[in-house]
Coordinates of C-alpha atoms in Angstrom, one line a residue:
M1 CA -51.5 9.0 -26.0
E2 CA -48.7 9.1 -23.2
N3 CA -45.9 7.2 -24.3
T4 CA -44.8 4.2 -22.6
S5 CA -40.8 4.0 -21.6
V6 CA -39.4 0.3 -20.6
C7 CA -36.0 0.0 -19.5
F8 CA -34.6 -3.9 -19.2
V9 CA -32.3 -4.8 -16.7
L10 CA -30.0 -7.7 -17.2
R11 CA -27.8 -8.5 -14.1
I12 CA -24.5 -10.6 -14.6
D13 CA -22.7 -11.6 -11.6
S14 CA -20.6 -14.0 -10.3
D15 CA -21.2 -17.2 -8.5
G16 CA -17.5 -18.3 -8.6
I17 CA -16.5 -18.6 -5.3
I18 CA -19.0 -21.2 -4.7
H19 CA -19.3 -22.8 -8.3
D20 CA -17.0 -21.6 -9.9
S21 CA -16.8 -24.7 -12.4
D22 CA -20.5 -23.4 -13.4
E23 CA -18.9 -20.3 -14.9
E24 CA -18.0 -21.6 -18.2
T25 CA -21.4 -23.4 -18.3
Q26 CA -23.8 -20.5 -18.0
Y27 CA -21.6 -18.3 -20.3
Q28 CA -21.8 -21.0 -23.0
N29 CA -25.5 -21.6 -22.5
N30 CA -26.8 -18.2 -21.7
L31 CA -24.6 -15.3 -21.9
K32 CA -23.2 -16.1 -25.7
N33 CA -26.7 -16.8 -26.7
I34 CA -27.4 -13.1 -25.0
L35 CA -24.7 -11.3 -26.6
S36 CA -25.2 -12.6 -29.9
F37 CA -28.9 -11.3 -29.8
F38 CA -28.0 -8.1 -28.8
Y39 CA -25.3 -7.9 -31.8
S40 CA -27.7 -8.6 -34.3
H41 CA -30.7 -6.5 -33.1
P42 CA -29.6 -3.0 -33.0
E43 CA -33.1 -1.6 -31.6
C44 CA -32.9 -4.0 -28.9
N45 CA -31.3 -1.6 -25.9
F46 CA -30.7 -2.9 -22.8
T47 CA -29.0 -2.0 -19.3
I48 CA -26.3 -4.2 -18.0
A49 CA -25.4 -4.3 -14.3
I50 CA -22.4 -6.6 -14.0
S51 CA -20.4 -7.3 -10.9
G52 CA -16.5 -6.7 -10.9
R53 CA -15.8 -10.4 -10.5
K54 CA -17.8 -11.6 -13.5
A55 CA -16.1 -8.5 -15.5
D56 CA -12.7 -9.7 -14.7
W57 CA -13.8 -13.7 -15.4
L58 CA -14.8 -12.4 -19.1
G59 CA -11.5 -10.1 -19.4
R60 CA -9.6 -13.5 -18.7
K61 CA -11.2 -16.0 -20.6
H62 CA -13.5 -14.6 -23.2
T63 CA -12.2 -11.1 -24.3
E64 CA -14.6 -11.5 -27.4
A65 CA -17.8 -11.0 -25.3
I66 CA -15.8 -7.5 -23.6
D67 CA -15.1 -6.5 -27.7
I68 CA -19.1 -7.1 -28.4
I69 CA -20.0 -5.6 -25.3
A70 CA -17.7 -2.7 -25.8
E71 CA -19.0 -2.1 -29.3
L72 CA -22.6 -2.4 -28.3
V73 CA -21.8 0.5 -25.4
S74 CA -20.0 2.6 -28.3
R75 CA -23.3 2.5 -30.5
K76 CA -25.2 3.6 -27.6
Q77 CA -27.6 0.3 -27.4
I78 CA -26.3 -1.1 -24.1
E79 CA -25.5 0.8 -21.0
I80 CA -23.5 -0.7 -18.4
V81 CA -23.8 0.0 -14.7
G82 CA -21.5 0.4 -12.3
G83 CA -21.7 -0.5 -8.3
G84 CA -19.5 -2.0 -5.8
Y85 CA -16.5 -4.2 -7.3
Y86 CA -16.8 -7.2 -5.3
D87 CA -20.7 -6.9 -4.9
P88 CA -21.1 -5.9 -1.1
I89 CA -23.7 -4.9 0.8
L90 CA -22.5 -1.4 0.7
P91 CA -24.8 -0.2 4.1
L92 CA -22.5 -2.7 6.0
L93 CA -19.5 -0.6 5.3
L94 CA -17.5 2.2 6.3
P95 CA -18.1 5.1 3.6
V96 CA -14.4 5.0 2.9
D97 CA -14.6 1.3 1.6
R98 CA -18.0 2.2 -0.2
V99 CA -16.5 5.0 -1.8
G100 CA -13.4 2.8 -2.9
Q101 CA -15.4 -0.5 -4.3
I102 CA -17.4 1.9 -6.3
E103 CA -14.7 3.7 -7.5
M104 CA -12.8 0.5 -8.1
L105 CA -15.0 -0.7 -10.4
T106 CA -16.2 1.9 -12.5
T107 CA -12.3 2.5 -13.3
A108 CA -12.9 -1.0 -14.4
L109 CA -15.9 -1.4 -16.2
R110 CA -14.5 2.4 -18.0
K111 CA -10.9 0.5 -19.0
L112 CA -13.0 -2.4 -20.4
F113 CA -15.6 -0.9 -22.4
G114 CA -14.3 2.5 -22.7
K115 CA -17.5 4.5 -20.7
K116 CA -17.5 5.2 -17.4
P117 CA -21.0 4.0 -16.0
R118 CA -23.6 6.9 -15.0
G119 CA -25.7 4.6 -12.7
A120 CA -25.1 2.0 -9.4
W121 CA -26.3 -1.2 -9.0
L122 CA -27.1 -2.0 -5.0
T123 CA -26.5 -5.0 -4.1
S124 CA -29.8 -7.1 -2.8
S125 CA -31.4 -3.5 -2.4
A126 CA -29.6 -2.9 0.7
W127 CA -30.5 0.9 1.4
D128 CA -29.6 3.5 3.3
S129 CA -30.1 7.2 3.3
S130 CA -26.5 7.6 3.9
L131 CA -25.4 6.2 0.2
I132 CA -26.6 9.2 -1.2
T133 CA -24.0 11.3 -0.5
S134 CA -21.1 7.9 -1.3
L135 CA -23.1 7.7 -4.5
C136 CA -22.7 11.6 -5.4
T137 CA -19.2 11.3 -4.8
C138 CA -18.3 8.9 -7.1
G139 CA -20.5 10.5 -9.8
M140 CA -23.5 8.5 -9.6
D141 CA -26.7 9.7 -11.4
Y142 CA -29.2 7.2 -10.3
A143 CA -29.1 3.7 -8.7
F144 CA -31.8 0.7 -9.1
L145 CA -33.8 -0.2 -6.2
D146 CA -36.1 -3.2 -6.1
M147 CA -40.4 -2.0 -6.3
Q148 CA -40.6 -3.3 -2.7
L149 CA -39.0 -1.1 -1.0
L150 CA -41.6 1.9 -1.9
S151 CA -44.4 2.7 -0.4
A152 CA -47.7 2.1 -2.1
E153 CA -47.9 6.4 -3.6
D154 CA -44.1 5.9 -4.4
K155 CA -44.7 2.8 -6.5
T156 CA -47.5 4.8 -8.2
A157 CA -44.7 7.4 -9.1
A158 CA -42.3 5.4 -10.2
L159 CA -44.6 3.9 -12.5
S160 CA -46.2 7.2 -13.8
S161 CA -44.3 9.8 -16.2
K162 CA -42.2 11.1 -13.1
P163 CA -39.6 9.1 -11.7
I164 CA -38.7 9.2 -7.8
I165 CA -35.5 11.5 -6.5
V166 CA -34.1 10.9 -2.7
E167 CA -32.4 13.5 -0.8
E168 CA -29.7 13.2 1.9
Y169 CA -28.4 16.9 3.5
G170 CA -28.8 18.5 0.0
K171 CA -27.6 16.0 -2.4
T172 CA -30.2 14.0 -4.5
I173 CA -29.6 10.8 -6.5
N174 CA -32.6 9.2 -9.0
I175 CA -33.9 6.4 -8.0
L176 CA -34.8 3.6 -10.8
A177 CA -37.6 1.0 -9.1
L178 CA -36.9 -2.7 -10.4
T179 CA -39.6 -5.2 -10.9
G180 CA -38.0 -8.4 -10.8
N181 CA -41.2 -10.7 -10.4
M182 CA -43.0 -9.4 -13.8
I183 CA -41.2 -11.9 -15.9
P184 CA -43.1 -12.7 -19.3
S185 CA -44.4 -16.1 -20.6
K186 CA -43.9 -16.9 -24.7
S187 CA -47.6 -16.8 -24.7
D188 CA -47.8 -12.9 -23.6
S189 CA -48.0 -10.4 -25.9
A190 CA -46.8 -6.8 -25.6
E191 CA -49.9 -5.0 -24.9
S192 CA -50.6 -7.6 -22.3
Y193 CA -47.5 -7.7 -20.6
L194 CA -47.8 -3.5 -20.1
S195 CA -51.1 -4.1 -18.7
S196 CA -49.7 -6.2 -15.9
F197 CA -48.2 -3.1 -14.7
N198 CA -51.1 -1.1 -15.1
R199 CA -52.5 -3.1 -12.4
L200 CA -49.3 -2.9 -10.2
S201 CA -49.3 1.0 -10.5
G202 CA -53.7 1.1 -10.0
T203 CA -53.2 3.5 -12.9
K204 CA -54.8 3.5 -16.4
K205 CA -51.4 3.3 -18.1
A206 CA -48.0 2.9 -16.8
T207 CA -45.9 5.1 -18.1
T208 CA -42.5 3.8 -16.7
I209 CA -41.3 0.0 -16.5
S210 CA -38.2 -1.4 -15.7
T211 CA -37.8 -5.2 -15.3
L212 CA -35.1 -7.4 -13.7
F213 CA -33.9 -10.4 -15.6
M214 CA -31.1 -12.9 -14.7
P215 CA -28.9 -14.5 -17.3
D216 CA -30.9 -17.6 -17.7
Q217 CA -34.1 -16.5 -17.8
L218 CA -33.5 -13.7 -21.1
S219 CA -31.6 -16.3 -22.6
A220 CA -35.2 -18.3 -22.2
L221 CA -37.2 -15.5 -23.7
I222 CA -34.8 -15.0 -26.6
K223 CA -34.9 -18.7 -27.4
N224 CA -38.9 -19.0 -27.2
G225 CA -39.0 -15.9 -29.0
W226 CA -40.5 -13.7 -27.1
I227 CA -38.2 -10.8 -26.8
E228 CA -37.8 -10.8 -30.6
K229 CA -41.7 -10.9 -31.0
F230 CA -41.5 -7.8 -28.1
L231 CA -39.5 -5.7 -30.4
T232 CA -41.5 -6.3 -33.5
E233 CA -44.7 -5.5 -32.0
T234 CA -43.0 -1.8 -30.5
K235 CA -42.2 -1.0 -34.2
V236 CA -45.7 -0.9 -34.5
D237 CA -46.8 0.8 -31.7
N238 CA -45.1 4.0 -31.4
T239 CA -46.4 4.6 -28.2
I240 CA -43.5 1.9 -26.3
S241 CA -40.0 2.7 -26.5
L242 CA -37.3 0.5 -25.3
C243 CA -34.7 2.3 -23.6
T244 CA -31.2 2.8 -21.3
A245 CA -31.9 4.1 -18.2
S246 CA -29.9 7.1 -18.9
Q247 CA -31.9 7.6 -22.2
Y248 CA -34.8 7.6 -20.3
L249 CA -33.8 10.0 -17.4
K250 CA -32.6 12.3 -20.2
N251 CA -35.9 12.9 -21.3
C252 CA -37.3 13.3 -18.0
R253 CA -38.7 16.7 -17.2
S254 CA -39.9 16.5 -13.4
F255 CA -39.6 13.7 -10.5
T256 CA -41.3 13.4 -7.5
R257 CA -39.2 13.3 -4.1
A258 CA -39.4 10.1 -2.3
F259 CA -38.3 8.9 1.1
I260 CA -37.2 5.1 1.4
P261 CA -36.1 4.2 5.1
P262 CA -33.1 3.7 6.2
G263 CA -32.0 0.0 6.3
S264 CA -34.0 -1.1 4.1
S265 CA -33.5 -4.7 1.8
K266 CA -35.3 -6.5 -0.9
N267 CA -37.4 -8.5 1.5
N268 CA -38.8 -5.9 3.6
R269 CA -36.3 -6.3 6.2
P270 CA -33.5 -4.1 7.7
V271 CA -30.1 -5.2 6.6
K272 CA -28.7 -4.8 10.1
E273 CA -31.8 -7.0 11.7
I274 CA -31.0 -10.0 9.3
I275 CA -27.1 -10.1 10.3
A276 CA -27.8 -9.5 13.6
R277 CA -29.9 -12.4 13.8
N278 CA -27.5 -14.5 12.6
P279 CA -24.6 -15.3 15.1
E280 CA -21.9 -16.2 12.3
A281 CA -23.0 -13.6 10.2
F282 CA -22.7 -11.0 12.4
R283 CA -19.4 -12.5 14.1
L284 CA -17.7 -11.9 10.5
Y285 CA -19.5 -8.9 10.3
S286 CA -17.6 -7.7 13.6
R287 CA -14.1 -8.8 11.9
M288 CA -14.9 -7.0 9.1
I289 CA -15.4 -3.9 10.7
Q290 CA -12.3 -4.3 13.2
I291 CA -10.0 -4.8 10.3
S292 CA -11.5 -2.0 7.7
N293 CA -10.7 0.5 10.9
E294 CA -6.8 -1.0 11.1
V295 CA -6.2 -1.0 7.3
N296 CA -8.1 2.7 7.0
Q297 CA -6.0 3.7 10.1
C298 CA -2.5 2.4 9.3
R299 CA 0.0 5.0 7.9
G300 CA 3.2 3.9 6.4
D301 CA 4.2 1.4 3.6
K302 CA 1.6 2.6 0.9
A303 CA 2.0 -0.6 -0.9
R304 CA 0.8 -3.1 1.0
K305 CA -1.7 -0.8 2.7
K306 CA -3.3 -0.8 -0.9
A307 CA -2.7 -4.5 -1.0
A308 CA -4.7 -5.1 2.3
R309 CA -7.4 -2.7 1.4
D310 CA -8.1 -4.7 -2.0
E311 CA -7.8 -8.1 0.6
L312 CA -10.2 -6.3 2.9
W313 CA -13.0 -5.6 -0.3
K314 CA -12.7 -9.4 -1.0
A315 CA -14.2 -10.2 2.2
Q316 CA -16.8 -8.1 1.7
E317 CA -18.6 -9.8 -1.0
R318 CA -22.7 -10.2 -0.3
S319 CA -22.9 -13.9 0.1
A320 CA -20.6 -14.4 2.8
Y321 CA -22.9 -12.5 5.1
W322 CA -26.4 -12.8 3.8
N323 CA -27.7 -15.6 1.4
E324 CA -30.4 -17.4 2.1
N325 CA -30.4 -20.3 -0.4
L326 CA -26.5 -21.8 0.9
T327 CA -26.4 -24.8 2.6
P328 CA -24.2 -25.4 5.4
L329 CA -21.2 -26.7 3.5
E330 CA -21.7 -23.7 0.9
Q331 CA -21.8 -21.3 3.7
Q332 CA -18.7 -22.8 5.5
K333 CA -16.5 -22.2 2.3
I334 CA -17.6 -19.0 1.5
R335 CA -16.6 -17.6 5.1
Q336 CA -14.1 -19.5 5.5
H337 CA -13.0 -17.4 2.0
A338 CA -14.0 -14.3 3.6
Y339 CA -11.7 -14.9 6.6
N340 CA -8.9 -16.0 4.1
H341 CA -8.7 -12.5 2.9
L342 CA -9.6 -10.4 6.1
L343 CA -6.4 -12.3 8.1
L344 CA -4.5 -11.8 4.8
A345 CA -5.5 -8.0 5.1
E346 CA -4.7 -8.0 8.8
K347 CA -1.3 -9.7 8.2
L348 CA 0.1 -7.1 5.7
I349 CA -1.3 -3.8 7.8
K350 CA 1.0 -5.4 10.8
E351 CA 3.9 -5.9 8.5
V352 CA 3.5 -2.2 7.8
S353 CA 3.6 -1.7 11.6
L354 CA 6.6 -4.1 12.0
R355 CA 4.7 -5.1 15.4
N356 CA 4.3 -9.1 15.9
D357 CA 4.3 -9.4 19.7
T358 CA 1.9 -11.2 21.7
L359 CA -0.8 -9.1 22.4
L360 CA -3.7 -9.9 25.2
A361 CA -6.7 -7.1 25.0
S362 CA -10.5 -7.0 25.9
F363 CA -13.3 -5.0 23.8
D364 CA -16.8 -5.4 22.5
L365 CA -15.9 -6.9 19.2
D366 CA -19.4 -8.2 18.3
M367 CA -21.2 -5.2 19.9
D368 CA -23.4 -6.7 22.4
G369 CA -22.5 -4.9 25.6
N370 CA -20.1 -7.5 26.5
Q371 CA -16.6 -7.7 26.5
E372 CA -14.6 -10.2 24.6
Y373 CA -11.1 -11.4 24.8
M374 CA -8.2 -11.1 21.9
C375 CA -5.1 -12.6 22.5
R376 CA -2.8 -12.1 18.8
T377 CA 0.6 -13.7 18.7
P378 CA 3.1 -14.4 16.1
V379 CA 1.7 -17.8 15.5
Y380 CA -2.2 -17.5 15.9
N381 CA -5.5 -14.9 17.2
S382 CA -7.6 -16.7 19.3
F383 CA -10.8 -14.9 20.6
L384 CA -13.1 -15.6 23.7
A385 CA -16.1 -14.6 24.5
S386 CA -17.9 -14.5 28.2
E387 CA -21.1 -16.8 27.1
G388 CA -19.7 -20.1 27.7
G389 CA -16.3 -19.2 28.0
A390 CA -14.7 -20.6 25.2
V391 CA -12.7 -19.7 22.0
F392 CA -15.2 -18.9 19.1
E393 CA -12.3 -17.4 16.3
L394 CA -8.9 -19.5 16.1
D395 CA -6.7 -18.5 13.5
A396 CA -3.6 -19.7 11.9
R397 CA -1.6 -16.3 11.2
E398 CA 0.8 -17.7 8.3
C399 CA -1.7 -19.7 6.4
C400 CA -4.3 -16.9 7.2
R401 CA -6.9 -19.4 8.4
N402 CA -9.7 -19.4 10.7
Y403 CA -10.1 -22.9 12.1
T404 CA -13.3 -22.3 13.5
I405 CA -16.7 -23.8 12.8
S406 CA -18.5 -20.2 10.5
S407 CA -22.0 -22.3 9.5
E408 CA -24.8 -23.9 11.1
C409 CA -24.5 -27.6 12.4
E410 CA -26.6 -30.5 12.1
N411 CA -28.4 -31.4 15.2
G412 CA -26.1 -28.3 17.2
L413 CA -27.8 -27.5 20.7
Y414 CA -25.2 -24.9 21.3
P415 CA -22.7 -23.4 19.4
K416 CA -19.8 -25.2 18.5
K417 CA -16.9 -23.5 19.7
I418 CA -13.1 -24.2 21.4
F419 CA -12.9 -25.4 24.8
I420 CA -16.3 -26.0 25.5
D421 CA -16.8 -27.4 29.3
F422 CA -19.7 -29.4 30.1
F423 CA -20.9 -32.1 33.1
A424 CA -22.8 -35.3 31.6
D425 CA -23.6 -38.8 33.4
K426 CA -22.2 -41.9 32.0
N427 CA -24.8 -43.3 30.0
S428 CA -26.2 -39.9 28.4
F429 CA -22.5 -39.5 27.7
F430 CA -21.5 -42.6 25.6
E431 CA -25.2 -42.9 24.1
Q432 CA -24.8 -39.4 22.6
Y433 CA -21.3 -39.9 21.5
Q434 CA -21.8 -43.2 19.6
N435 CA -24.9 -42.0 18.1
G436 CA -23.0 -39.1 16.9
K437 CA -25.4 -36.6 18.6
P438 CA -24.5 -33.3 21.1
L439 CA -25.1 -33.8 24.9
L440 CA -28.3 -33.2 26.2
N441 CA -28.9 -31.6 29.8
T442 CA -25.3 -29.6 29.6
V443 CA -24.2 -27.4 32.1
F444 CA -21.5 -24.5 31.2
P445 CA -22.0 -24.0 27.2
E446 CA -24.3 -21.7 27.5
L447 CA -23.9 -19.8 30.8
S448 CA -22.5 -16.6 30.9
Y449 CA -18.6 -16.6 32.6
K450 CA -17.7 -13.8 34.6
E451 CA -14.2 -12.1 34.4
T452 CA -12.5 -12.8 37.9
G453 CA -8.5 -11.8 37.0
F454 CA -7.0 -10.2 33.6
S455 CA -3.0 -9.6 33.3
R456 CA -1.8 -8.1 30.2
A457 CA 1.5 -8.8 31.6
K458 CA 1.4 -12.5 32.7
Q459 CA -1.4 -12.9 29.6
E460 CA -3.5 -14.4 31.7
L461 CA -7.7 -14.7 31.9
F462 CA -9.2 -15.7 34.4
L463 CA -13.5 -17.0 34.2
E464 CA -15.7 -18.1 36.4
A465 CA -19.3 -19.7 36.3
E466 CA -21.7 -21.4 38.6
G467 CA -24.5 -24.1 37.6
T468 CA -26.6 -26.9 38.8
Y469 CA -25.7 -30.6 37.6
G470 CA -28.3 -33.3 37.3
K471 CA -31.4 -34.3 39.2
K472 CA -30.4 -33.3 42.2
R473 CA -29.8 -30.0 41.3
Q474 CA -26.1 -29.9 42.7
E475 CA -24.4 -26.9 43.1
V476 CA -21.0 -26.7 40.8
R477 CA -18.0 -23.8 40.0
L478 CA -16.0 -23.9 37.5
R479 CA -13.2 -21.4 37.5
K480 CA -11.3 -21.1 34.1
K481 CA -7.4 -20.3 33.9
Y482 CA -6.7 -19.5 30.3
V483 CA -2.9 -18.6 29.4
F484 CA -1.2 -17.3 26.5
S485 CA 2.1 -18.1 24.7
D486 CA 3.2 -17.5 21.2
N487 CA 2.7 -20.9 19.8
S488 CA 0.0 -22.4 22.7
I489 CA -3.0 -21.7 24.9
Q490 CA -3.1 -23.6 28.5
V491 CA -6.6 -23.7 29.7
Q492 CA -6.6 -24.8 33.3
Y493 CA -10.0 -25.9 35.3
I494 CA -10.8 -25.8 38.9
I495 CA -14.1 -28.2 39.5
Q496 CA -15.1 -27.2 43.0
N497 CA -18.4 -29.4 44.4
K498 CA -20.9 -26.8 46.3
S499 CA -23.3 -29.0 47.4
Q500 CA -23.8 -31.3 50.1
D501 CA -23.5 -34.9 48.5
Y502 CA -20.6 -36.1 46.5
L503 CA -20.5 -35.2 43.0
R504 CA -20.2 -37.9 40.3
C505 CA -19.9 -37.2 36.9
Y506 CA -17.9 -37.0 33.4
F507 CA -16.0 -33.6 33.2
A508 CA -15.6 -32.8 29.2
V509 CA -13.6 -30.4 27.0
E510 CA -15.2 -30.0 23.9
S511 CA -13.4 -28.5 20.9
N512 CA -14.6 -27.8 17.5
L513 CA -12.0 -27.7 14.4
A514 CA -13.0 -26.9 10.6
L515 CA -10.3 -28.3 8.1
T516 CA -9.5 -25.8 5.3
D517 CA -10.7 -28.6 2.6
F518 CA -13.6 -31.0 2.2
D519 CA -11.1 -33.6 1.0
I520 CA -10.3 -36.0 4.2
K521 CA -7.2 -36.8 2.4
N522 CA -5.7 -33.6 3.5
R523 CA -6.3 -34.5 7.0
C524 CA -4.4 -36.2 10.0
I525 CA -5.5 -37.2 13.2
E526 CA -3.3 -39.3 15.5
V527 CA -4.1 -40.6 19.3
I528 CA -1.6 -41.2 21.3
S529 CA -2.3 -43.7 24.4
A530 CA 0.0 -45.8 26.3
D531 CA 2.8 -44.8 24.5
T532 CA 0.7 -46.4 21.3
S533 CA -0.3 -44.0 18.1
I534 CA -3.7 -44.6 17.2
A535 CA -4.7 -43.3 13.8
S536 CA -8.6 -42.7 13.8
C537 CA -10.5 -41.9 10.6
T538 CA -11.5 -38.5 9.8
D539 CA -15.2 -39.2 8.6
Q540 CA -16.0 -41.9 12.1
I541 CA -16.8 -41.8 15.0
F542 CA -13.7 -42.5 17.4
I543 CA -13.7 -43.5 21.5
H544 CA -11.0 -44.4 23.4
Q545 CA -12.0 -44.1 27.1
H546 CA -8.8 -44.2 28.7
D547 CA -5.2 -43.1 29.1
V548 CA -4.9 -40.9 26.1
S549 CA -2.2 -38.2 26.9
C550 CA -2.1 -36.9 23.4
C551 CA -4.0 -35.9 20.1
Q552 CA -2.2 -34.6 17.2
I553 CA -4.6 -33.1 14.0
T554 CA -2.5 -32.1 10.9
D555 CA -3.9 -30.2 8.0
S556 CA -1.5 -31.1 5.3
K557 CA -3.0 -28.5 2.7
T558 CA -1.8 -25.7 5.2
S559 CA 0.7 -27.8 7.4
T560 CA -0.8 -26.7 10.4
V561 CA -0.5 -29.0 13.5
F562 CA -2.6 -28.9 16.2
T563 CA -1.5 -30.8 19.5
F564 CA -4.0 -31.3 22.7
E565 CA -2.3 -33.0 25.5
P566 CA -4.2 -32.8 28.7
N567 CA -1.9 -33.3 32.2
E568 CA -3.3 -36.1 33.2
N569 CA -4.2 -39.1 31.1
A570 CA -8.3 -38.8 30.0
G571 CA -10.9 -40.6 27.6
I572 CA -11.3 -38.7 24.2
C573 CA -14.0 -39.3 21.7
I574 CA -13.5 -37.6 17.8
Q575 CA -16.8 -36.8 15.8
P576 CA -17.2 -36.0 12.3
I577 CA -19.4 -32.9 11.8
S578 CA -20.9 -33.7 8.5
F579 CA -23.8 -32.3 5.9
E580 CA -25.0 -34.8 3.3
K581 CA -22.4 -37.3 3.9
T582 CA -19.3 -34.3 3.6
T583 CA -17.4 -34.0 6.5
Y584 CA -16.2 -30.3 7.1
A585 CA -15.3 -30.4 10.8
T586 CA -14.5 -32.4 14.2
C587 CA -15.3 -32.6 16.9
F588 CA -12.7 -33.2 19.8
T589 CA -13.6 -33.9 23.2
F590 CA -11.7 -34.6 26.3
Y591 CA -13.5 -36.2 29.2
W592 CA -12.3 -37.2 32.8
K593 CA -14.4 -39.4 35.2
L594 CA -15.1 -37.5 38.7
E595 CA -16.1 -38.5 42.0
I596 CA -15.4 -34.5 44.5
P597 CA -16.7 -34.8 48.2
A598 CA -19.0 -32.1 49.1
G599 CA -17.0 -28.7 49.7
Y600 CA -14.4 -30.3 48.0
E601 CA -12.7 -29.3 44.1
T602 CA -10.2 -31.0 41.7
E603 CA -8.1 -29.4 38.7
K604 CA -7.7 -30.4 35.5
T605 CA -5.4 -28.9 32.5
L606 CA -5.6 -29.5 28.5
F607 CA -2.9 -27.7 26.4
L608 CA -3.4 -26.4 22.8
N609 CA -0.1 -26.3 20.9
I610 CA -0.2 -24.7 17.1
K611 CA 2.7 -25.2 14.7
Q612 CA 2.9 -23.8 11.3
S613 CA 5.5 -25.8 8.7
S614 CA 8.7 -24.3 8.9
K615 CA 9.2 -25.0 5.4
K616 CA 10.5 -21.5 4.8
A617 CA 13.2 -21.8 7.3
L618 CA 14.3 -25.1 5.5
A619 CA 14.5 -23.7 2.4
T620 CA 16.4 -20.7 3.6
K621 CA 18.8 -22.7 5.8
K622 CA 19.6 -25.4 2.5
R623 CA 20.3 -22.2 0.1
T624 CA 23.2 -20.8 2.6

């Protein structure tokens, strides 16, 4: 009778970016119990895939766990698997970053546990055939992938005595197919559990079984006695052997060639498709690729380049780009975390080049065939899109923070950017804002603006869009001029009534700022009207209908101050953007009442000043 090789795989990763306080609880409730069981049961062979963040956390908080795992590895009971250090989706990265992250985790695991890993964990089972070259370069012999990625014939091969092997330009790597949905119940015997794989393979006897466990699942099976029961039954039945991945592959004499389509992933959708359908995720991905190219092309200070690369790799963590289980608040937090690392990497490489002048450039950042515009100054970065003619990313460079919204909003009918323009009638305008809802029947937020002028020398950008307003379908033209300086953005609007009737409406400019902390105590909003200062509560709707000359927003956590100033007094509406009663961004809308005769035009201007704290300068002055 042919033997059945069972390879159990435990995945240990870190969720510390979102739920840092849960790390210790998870260790005490699950991992501690698992390691204790492994130590007392030498016959329990397991393969452990551990992320770099989790290994680092264990090394800092629980050195006893590191010592136990190292001993289990030394007696060949446990095998440690490598992969990308910061748990990235490898097909999204440039090859140099793939290799760098894999080698970084390989080095860390070898130092912690005394043995170099020979296998790789592929996050979310995201696959591309180009990974074969990167894995072989890093000395990997095999990789784990979800069984769902395989064709029906390859599934049968993966469960037969011949494991599958994939090839790219003469380089090969073994693939061990994991089943993550075959977790046994307490009542399952070893025989009944293994028979479920026979049904999956369509054969009389599955001879290769690889099952994935998460710490809570394995801990539950240890507590209810199933794992011990399984070990007892394998001792009686000599045809079943529990082994590590390398032990199994060492005994194999033949393999089955297979082809896995590029771009495959755990849920049978291409990785790039998933990212492309999420605008915020793809925007972050585009920035990551841009900064990755800049880091890898940087020449000069090797120490700063290395530090920049480390920050870049931290920004490549999987959940910032792809995690369908995150709430809007969690998305906001984790993507802001990624932007923080990207901006710090950008800051480090700019220190190498010693260039800190203002730069205005145009290029296709998000790879959609349309030009985006970037202005980089010593104080801020701003990125504009032709869609809506608005700023979709605004970074404070000193504190390395992106102040644009990076998550989906409740009741969001259009992207929440900065300098969004629209027309509205009086009734709908105040009705919507008083109820905390977005405006309906807007004109310009979703229109594509065309470029009518671009001057790098003067740091000016001219945009134009045309649309129709109201029930009468009145034709209107909006010309928009951006003027960039070291610490401010000036936006001039020229509104032209091209219809044959009077244009009577409200013209509004909306800007949405995502502050760096969900704690409203770290925010201060001050509105100046008729030389009187009025404080706005950050978690309540605020409307002041006239005579507003200034609005100042202070993020005390980063000491960043944003000041909006219209060229003539305006009204203002301030709305909190919330999820489950937690405010994570604020919408500021300046508006003017317009009455424009047929064929005439009017002009409005809005200034945004960005100021970083001068604490460093003051400290230097005091020391001198």
